[in-house]
mmCIF file of N, CA and C and ligand atoms in Angstrom:
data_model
loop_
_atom_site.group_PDB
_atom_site.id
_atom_site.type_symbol
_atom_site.label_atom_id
_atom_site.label_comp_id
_atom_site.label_asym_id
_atom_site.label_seq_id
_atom_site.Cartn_x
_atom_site.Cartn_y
_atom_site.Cartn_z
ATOM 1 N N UNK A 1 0.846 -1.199 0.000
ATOM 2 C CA UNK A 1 0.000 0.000 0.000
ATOM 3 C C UNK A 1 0.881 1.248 0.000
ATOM 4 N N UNK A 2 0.573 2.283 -0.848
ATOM 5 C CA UNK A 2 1.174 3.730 -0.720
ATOM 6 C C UNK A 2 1.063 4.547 0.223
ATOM 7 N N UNK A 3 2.103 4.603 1.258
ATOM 8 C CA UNK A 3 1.792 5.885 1.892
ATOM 9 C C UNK A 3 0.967 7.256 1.395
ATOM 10 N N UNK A 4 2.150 7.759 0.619
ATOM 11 C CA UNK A 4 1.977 9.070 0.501
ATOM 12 C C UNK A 4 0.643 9.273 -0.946
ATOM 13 N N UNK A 5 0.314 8.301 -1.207
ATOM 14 C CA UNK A 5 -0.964 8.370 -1.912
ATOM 15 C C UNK A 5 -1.875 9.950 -1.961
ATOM 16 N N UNK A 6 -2.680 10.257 -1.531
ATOM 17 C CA UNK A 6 -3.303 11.218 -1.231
ATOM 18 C C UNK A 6 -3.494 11.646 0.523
ATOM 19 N N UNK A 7 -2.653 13.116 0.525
ATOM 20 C CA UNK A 7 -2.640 13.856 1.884
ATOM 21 C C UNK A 7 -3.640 14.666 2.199
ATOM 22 N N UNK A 8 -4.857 14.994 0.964
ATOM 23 C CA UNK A 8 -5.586 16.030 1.053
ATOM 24 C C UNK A 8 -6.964 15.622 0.700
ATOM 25 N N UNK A 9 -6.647 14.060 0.123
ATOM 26 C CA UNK A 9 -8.267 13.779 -0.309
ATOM 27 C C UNK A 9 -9.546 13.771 0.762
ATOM 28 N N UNK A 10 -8.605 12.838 1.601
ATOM 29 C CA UNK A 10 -9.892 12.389 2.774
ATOM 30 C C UNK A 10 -10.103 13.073 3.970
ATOM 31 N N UNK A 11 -9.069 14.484 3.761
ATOM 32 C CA UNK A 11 -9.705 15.837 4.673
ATOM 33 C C UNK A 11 -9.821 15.446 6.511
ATOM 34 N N UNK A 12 -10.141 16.040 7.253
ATOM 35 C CA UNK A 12 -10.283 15.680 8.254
ATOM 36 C C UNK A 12 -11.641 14.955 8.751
ATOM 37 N N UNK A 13 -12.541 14.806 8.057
ATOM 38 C CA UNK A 13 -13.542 13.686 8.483
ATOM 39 C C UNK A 13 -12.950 12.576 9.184
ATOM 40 N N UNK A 14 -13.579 12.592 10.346
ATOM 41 C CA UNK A 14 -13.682 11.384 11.107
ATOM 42 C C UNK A 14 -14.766 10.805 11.454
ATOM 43 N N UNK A 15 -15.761 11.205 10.285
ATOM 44 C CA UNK A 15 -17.045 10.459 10.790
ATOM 45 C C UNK A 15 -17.488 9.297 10.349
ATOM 46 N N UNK A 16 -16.474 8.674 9.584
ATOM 47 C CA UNK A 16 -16.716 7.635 9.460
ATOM 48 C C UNK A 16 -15.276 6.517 10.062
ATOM 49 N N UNK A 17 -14.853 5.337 10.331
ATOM 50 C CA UNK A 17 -14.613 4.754 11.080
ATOM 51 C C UNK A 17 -13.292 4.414 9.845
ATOM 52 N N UNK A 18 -11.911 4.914 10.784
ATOM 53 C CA UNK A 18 -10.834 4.926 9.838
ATOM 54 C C UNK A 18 -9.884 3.890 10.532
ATOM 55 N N UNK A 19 -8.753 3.494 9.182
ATOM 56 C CA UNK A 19 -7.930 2.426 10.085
ATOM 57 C C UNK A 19 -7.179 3.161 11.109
ATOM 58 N N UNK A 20 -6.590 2.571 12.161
ATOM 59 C CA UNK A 20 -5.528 2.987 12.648
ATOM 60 C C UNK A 20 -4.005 2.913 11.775
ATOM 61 N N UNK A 21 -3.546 3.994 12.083
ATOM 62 C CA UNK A 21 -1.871 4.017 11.734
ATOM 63 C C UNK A 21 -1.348 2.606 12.329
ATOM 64 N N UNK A 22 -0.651 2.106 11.058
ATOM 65 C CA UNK A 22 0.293 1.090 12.064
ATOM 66 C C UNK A 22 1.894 1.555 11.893
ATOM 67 N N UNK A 23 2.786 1.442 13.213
ATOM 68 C CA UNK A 23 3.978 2.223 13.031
ATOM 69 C C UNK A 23 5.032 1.401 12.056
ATOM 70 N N UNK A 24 4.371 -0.229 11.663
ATOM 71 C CA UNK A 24 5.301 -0.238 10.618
ATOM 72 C C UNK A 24 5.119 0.218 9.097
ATOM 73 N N UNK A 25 4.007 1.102 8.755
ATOM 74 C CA UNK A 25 3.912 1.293 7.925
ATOM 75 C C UNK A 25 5.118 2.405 7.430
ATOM 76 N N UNK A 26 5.448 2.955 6.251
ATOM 77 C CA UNK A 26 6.636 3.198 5.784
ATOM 78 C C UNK A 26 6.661 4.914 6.076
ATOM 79 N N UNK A 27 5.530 5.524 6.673
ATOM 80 C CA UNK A 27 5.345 7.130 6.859
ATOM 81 C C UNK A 27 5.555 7.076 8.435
ATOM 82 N N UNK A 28 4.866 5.887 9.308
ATOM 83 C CA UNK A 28 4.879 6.086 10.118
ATOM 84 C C UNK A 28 6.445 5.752 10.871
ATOM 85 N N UNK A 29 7.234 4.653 10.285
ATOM 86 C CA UNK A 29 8.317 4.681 10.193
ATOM 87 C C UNK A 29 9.493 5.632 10.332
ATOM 88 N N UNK A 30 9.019 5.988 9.144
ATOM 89 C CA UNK A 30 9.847 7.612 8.618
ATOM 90 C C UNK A 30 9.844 8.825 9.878
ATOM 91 N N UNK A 31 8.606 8.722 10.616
ATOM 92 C CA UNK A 31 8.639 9.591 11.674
ATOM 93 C C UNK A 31 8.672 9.112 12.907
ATOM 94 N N UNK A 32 9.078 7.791 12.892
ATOM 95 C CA UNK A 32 9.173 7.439 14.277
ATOM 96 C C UNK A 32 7.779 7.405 14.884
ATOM 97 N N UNK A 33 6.536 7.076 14.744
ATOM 98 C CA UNK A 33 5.079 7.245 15.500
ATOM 99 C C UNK A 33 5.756 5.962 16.016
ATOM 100 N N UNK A 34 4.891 6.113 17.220
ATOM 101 C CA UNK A 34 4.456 4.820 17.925
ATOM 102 C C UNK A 34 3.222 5.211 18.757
ATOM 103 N N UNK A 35 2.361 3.919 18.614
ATOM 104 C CA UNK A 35 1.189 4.592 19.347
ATOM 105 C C UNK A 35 0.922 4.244 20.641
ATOM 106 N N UNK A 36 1.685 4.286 21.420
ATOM 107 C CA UNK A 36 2.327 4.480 23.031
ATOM 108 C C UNK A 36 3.487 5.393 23.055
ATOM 109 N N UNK A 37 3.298 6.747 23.595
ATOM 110 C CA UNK A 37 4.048 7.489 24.041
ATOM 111 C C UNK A 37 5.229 7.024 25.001
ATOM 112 N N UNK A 38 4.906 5.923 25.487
ATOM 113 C CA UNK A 38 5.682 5.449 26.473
ATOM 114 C C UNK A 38 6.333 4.783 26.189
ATOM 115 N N UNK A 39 6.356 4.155 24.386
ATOM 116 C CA UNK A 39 7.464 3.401 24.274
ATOM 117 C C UNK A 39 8.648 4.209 23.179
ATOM 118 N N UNK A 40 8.485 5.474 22.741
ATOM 119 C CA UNK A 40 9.085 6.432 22.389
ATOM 120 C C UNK A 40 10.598 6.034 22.877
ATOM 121 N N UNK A 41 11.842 5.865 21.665
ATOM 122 C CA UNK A 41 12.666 5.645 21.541
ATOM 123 C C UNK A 41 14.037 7.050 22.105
ATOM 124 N N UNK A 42 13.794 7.325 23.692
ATOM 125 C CA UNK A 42 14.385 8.843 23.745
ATOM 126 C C UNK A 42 16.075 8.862 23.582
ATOM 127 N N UNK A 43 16.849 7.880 22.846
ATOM 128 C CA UNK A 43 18.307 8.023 22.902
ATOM 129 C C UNK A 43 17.660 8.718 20.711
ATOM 130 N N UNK A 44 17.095 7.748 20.031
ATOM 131 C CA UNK A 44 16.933 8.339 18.856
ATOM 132 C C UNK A 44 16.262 9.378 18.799
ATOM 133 N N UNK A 45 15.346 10.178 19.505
ATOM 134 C CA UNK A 45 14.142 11.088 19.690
ATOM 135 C C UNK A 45 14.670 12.181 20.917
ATOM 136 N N UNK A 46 15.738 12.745 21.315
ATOM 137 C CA UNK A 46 16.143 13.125 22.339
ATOM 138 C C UNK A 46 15.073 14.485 22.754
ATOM 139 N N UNK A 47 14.489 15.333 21.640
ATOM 140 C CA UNK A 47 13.693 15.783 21.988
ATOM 141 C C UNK A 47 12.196 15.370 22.943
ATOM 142 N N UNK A 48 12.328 14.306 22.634
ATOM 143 C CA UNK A 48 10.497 13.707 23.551
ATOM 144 C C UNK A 48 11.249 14.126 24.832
ATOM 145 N N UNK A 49 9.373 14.672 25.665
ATOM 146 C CA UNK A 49 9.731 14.889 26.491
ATOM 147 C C UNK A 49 8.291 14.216 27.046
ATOM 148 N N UNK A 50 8.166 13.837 28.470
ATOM 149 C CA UNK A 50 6.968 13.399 29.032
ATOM 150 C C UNK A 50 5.638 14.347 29.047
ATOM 151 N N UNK A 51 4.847 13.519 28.373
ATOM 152 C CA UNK A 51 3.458 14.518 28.318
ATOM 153 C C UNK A 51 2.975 15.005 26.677
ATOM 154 N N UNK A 52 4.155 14.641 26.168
ATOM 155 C CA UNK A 52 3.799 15.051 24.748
ATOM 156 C C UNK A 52 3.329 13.664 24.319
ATOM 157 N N UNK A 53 2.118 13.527 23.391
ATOM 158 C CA UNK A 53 1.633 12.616 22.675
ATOM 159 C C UNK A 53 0.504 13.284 21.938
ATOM 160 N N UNK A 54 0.069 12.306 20.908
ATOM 161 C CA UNK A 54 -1.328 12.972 19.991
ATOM 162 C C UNK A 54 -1.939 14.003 20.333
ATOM 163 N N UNK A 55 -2.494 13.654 21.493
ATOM 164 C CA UNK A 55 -3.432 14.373 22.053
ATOM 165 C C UNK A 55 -3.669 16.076 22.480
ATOM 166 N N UNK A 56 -1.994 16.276 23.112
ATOM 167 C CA UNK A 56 -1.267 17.385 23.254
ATOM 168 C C UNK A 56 -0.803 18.147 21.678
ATOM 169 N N UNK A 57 -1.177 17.465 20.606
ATOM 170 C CA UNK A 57 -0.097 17.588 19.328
ATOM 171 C C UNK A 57 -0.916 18.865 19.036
ATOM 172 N N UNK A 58 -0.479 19.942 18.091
ATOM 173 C CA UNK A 58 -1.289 20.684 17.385
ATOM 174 C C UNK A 58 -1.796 20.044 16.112
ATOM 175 N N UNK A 59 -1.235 19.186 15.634
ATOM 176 C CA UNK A 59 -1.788 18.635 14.213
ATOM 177 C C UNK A 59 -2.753 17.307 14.732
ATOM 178 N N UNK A 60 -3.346 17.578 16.140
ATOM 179 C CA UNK A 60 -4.303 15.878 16.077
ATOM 180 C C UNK A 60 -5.454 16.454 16.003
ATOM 181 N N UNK A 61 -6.114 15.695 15.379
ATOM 182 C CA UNK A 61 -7.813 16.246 14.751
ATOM 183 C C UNK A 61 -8.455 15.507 15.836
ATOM 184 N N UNK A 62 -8.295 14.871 16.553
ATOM 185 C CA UNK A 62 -9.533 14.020 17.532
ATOM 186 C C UNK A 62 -9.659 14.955 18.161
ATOM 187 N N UNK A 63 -11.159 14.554 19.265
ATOM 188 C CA UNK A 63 -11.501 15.707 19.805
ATOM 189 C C UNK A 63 -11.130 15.094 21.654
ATOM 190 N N UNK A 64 -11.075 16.042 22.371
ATOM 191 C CA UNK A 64 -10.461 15.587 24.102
ATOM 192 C C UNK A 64 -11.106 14.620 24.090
ATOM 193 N N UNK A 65 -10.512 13.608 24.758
ATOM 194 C CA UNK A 65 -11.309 12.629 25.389
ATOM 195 C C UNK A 65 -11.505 11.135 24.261
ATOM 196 N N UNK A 66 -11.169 11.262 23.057
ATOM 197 C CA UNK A 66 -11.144 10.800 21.916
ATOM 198 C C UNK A 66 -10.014 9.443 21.855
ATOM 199 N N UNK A 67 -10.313 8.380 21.949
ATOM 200 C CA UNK A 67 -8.877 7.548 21.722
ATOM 201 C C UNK A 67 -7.996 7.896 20.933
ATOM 202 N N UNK A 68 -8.335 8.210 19.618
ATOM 203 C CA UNK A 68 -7.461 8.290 18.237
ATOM 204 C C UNK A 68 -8.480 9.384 17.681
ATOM 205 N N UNK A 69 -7.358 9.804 16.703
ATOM 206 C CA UNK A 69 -8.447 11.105 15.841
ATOM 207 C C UNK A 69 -7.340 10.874 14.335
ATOM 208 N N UNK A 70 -7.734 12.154 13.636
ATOM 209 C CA UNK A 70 -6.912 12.560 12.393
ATOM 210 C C UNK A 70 -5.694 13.053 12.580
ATOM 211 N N UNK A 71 -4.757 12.971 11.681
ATOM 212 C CA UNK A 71 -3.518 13.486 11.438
ATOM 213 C C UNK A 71 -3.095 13.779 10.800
ATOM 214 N N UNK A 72 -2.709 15.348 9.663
ATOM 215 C CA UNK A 72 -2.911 15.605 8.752
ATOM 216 C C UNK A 72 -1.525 14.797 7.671
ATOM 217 N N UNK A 73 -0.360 14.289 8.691
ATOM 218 C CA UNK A 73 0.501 13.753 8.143
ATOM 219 C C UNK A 73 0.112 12.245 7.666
ATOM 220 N N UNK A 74 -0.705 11.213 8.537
ATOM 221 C CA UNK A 74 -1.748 10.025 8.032
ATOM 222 C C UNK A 74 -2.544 10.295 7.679
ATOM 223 N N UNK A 75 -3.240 11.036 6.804
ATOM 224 C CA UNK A 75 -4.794 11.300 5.431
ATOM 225 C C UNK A 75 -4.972 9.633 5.563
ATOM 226 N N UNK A 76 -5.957 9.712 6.222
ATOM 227 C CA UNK A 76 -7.085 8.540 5.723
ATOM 228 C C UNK A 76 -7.447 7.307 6.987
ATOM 229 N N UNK A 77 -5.835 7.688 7.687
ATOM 230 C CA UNK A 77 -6.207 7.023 8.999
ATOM 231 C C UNK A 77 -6.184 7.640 10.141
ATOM 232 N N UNK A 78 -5.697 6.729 11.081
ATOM 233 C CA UNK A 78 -6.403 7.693 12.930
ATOM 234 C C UNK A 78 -5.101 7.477 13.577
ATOM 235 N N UNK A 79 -4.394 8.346 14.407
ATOM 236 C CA UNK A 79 -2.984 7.663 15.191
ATOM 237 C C UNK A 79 -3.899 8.364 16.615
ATOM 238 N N UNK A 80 -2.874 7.026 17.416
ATOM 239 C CA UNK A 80 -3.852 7.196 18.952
ATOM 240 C C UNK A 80 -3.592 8.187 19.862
ATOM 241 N N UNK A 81 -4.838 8.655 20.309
ATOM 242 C CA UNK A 81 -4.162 9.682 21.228
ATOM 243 C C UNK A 81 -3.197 9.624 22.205
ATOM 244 N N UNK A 82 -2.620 8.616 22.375
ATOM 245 C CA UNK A 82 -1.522 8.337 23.236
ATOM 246 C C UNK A 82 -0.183 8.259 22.452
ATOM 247 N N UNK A 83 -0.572 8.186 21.100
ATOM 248 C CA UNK A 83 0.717 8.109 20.334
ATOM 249 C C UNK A 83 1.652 9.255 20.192
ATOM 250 N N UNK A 84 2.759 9.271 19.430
ATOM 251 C CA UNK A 84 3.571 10.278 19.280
ATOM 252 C C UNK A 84 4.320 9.825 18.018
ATOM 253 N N UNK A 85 4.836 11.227 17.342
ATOM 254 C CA UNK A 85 5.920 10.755 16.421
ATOM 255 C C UNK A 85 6.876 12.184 16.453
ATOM 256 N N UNK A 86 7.909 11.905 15.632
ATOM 257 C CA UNK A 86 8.823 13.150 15.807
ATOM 258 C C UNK A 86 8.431 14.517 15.228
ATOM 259 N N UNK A 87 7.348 14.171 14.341
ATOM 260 C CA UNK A 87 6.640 15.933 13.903
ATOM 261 C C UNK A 87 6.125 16.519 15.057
ATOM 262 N N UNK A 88 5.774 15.797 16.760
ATOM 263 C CA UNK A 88 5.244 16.564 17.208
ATOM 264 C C UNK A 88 5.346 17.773 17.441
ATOM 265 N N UNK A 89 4.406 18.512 17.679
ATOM 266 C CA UNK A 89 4.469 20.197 17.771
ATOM 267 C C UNK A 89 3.258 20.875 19.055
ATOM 268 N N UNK A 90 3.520 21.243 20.119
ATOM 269 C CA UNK A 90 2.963 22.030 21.074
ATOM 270 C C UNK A 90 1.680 22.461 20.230
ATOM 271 N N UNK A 91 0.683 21.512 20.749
ATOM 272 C CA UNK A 91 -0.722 22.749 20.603
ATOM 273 C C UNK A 91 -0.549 24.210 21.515
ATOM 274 N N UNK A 92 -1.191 25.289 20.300
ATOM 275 C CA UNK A 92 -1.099 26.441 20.806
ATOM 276 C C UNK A 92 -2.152 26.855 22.108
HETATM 277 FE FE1 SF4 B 1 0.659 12.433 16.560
HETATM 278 FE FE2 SF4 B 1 1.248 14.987 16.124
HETATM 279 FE FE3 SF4 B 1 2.779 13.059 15.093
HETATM 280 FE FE4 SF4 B 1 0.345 13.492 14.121
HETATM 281 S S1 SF4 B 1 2.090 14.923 14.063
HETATM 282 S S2 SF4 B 1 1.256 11.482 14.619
HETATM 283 S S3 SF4 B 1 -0.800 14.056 15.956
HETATM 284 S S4 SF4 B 1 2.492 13.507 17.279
#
């Protein structure tokens, strides 16, 4: 399957029931996701810091309280709100 297929087709809808990211897929790879914050690799990732995951991310589309939501870097699937990868970025 193609990652990078389409980033813009399937928009942030989550109303209908999307796969989850799996981290061996070849994007999620590329950024290091894992969907346990807690198993975050911090000698390769020296930036992670505790507390950052999906949920905290500015780019996670789920809403509080949400297991998994959107990610504009996975178009089409859901990474968990507990997950993390190295794009993370401080919601404002
Ligand atoms: Fe999670 Fe943010 Fe990475 Fe998307 S960019 S997978 S929401 S940490």
């Amino acid at each position: 399957m193609t990652v990078a297929a389409s980033t813009a087709a399937l928009g942030t809808s989550a109303a209908f029931a999307q796969a989850m990211v799996d981290e061996k897929d070849a994007q999620a790879a590329a950024l290091g996701y894992v969907a346990d914050a807690k198993r975050v690799d911090a000698k390769k990732f020296p930036k992670f810091a505790a507390g950052q995951n999906c949920a905290s991310c500015a780019l996670y589309q789920g809403k509080a309280g949400d297991k998994a939501g959107g990610c504009p870097l996975f178009a089409g699937k859901q990474v968990a709100a507990a997950g993390w990868c190295s794009a993370w970025a401080k919601k404002a």
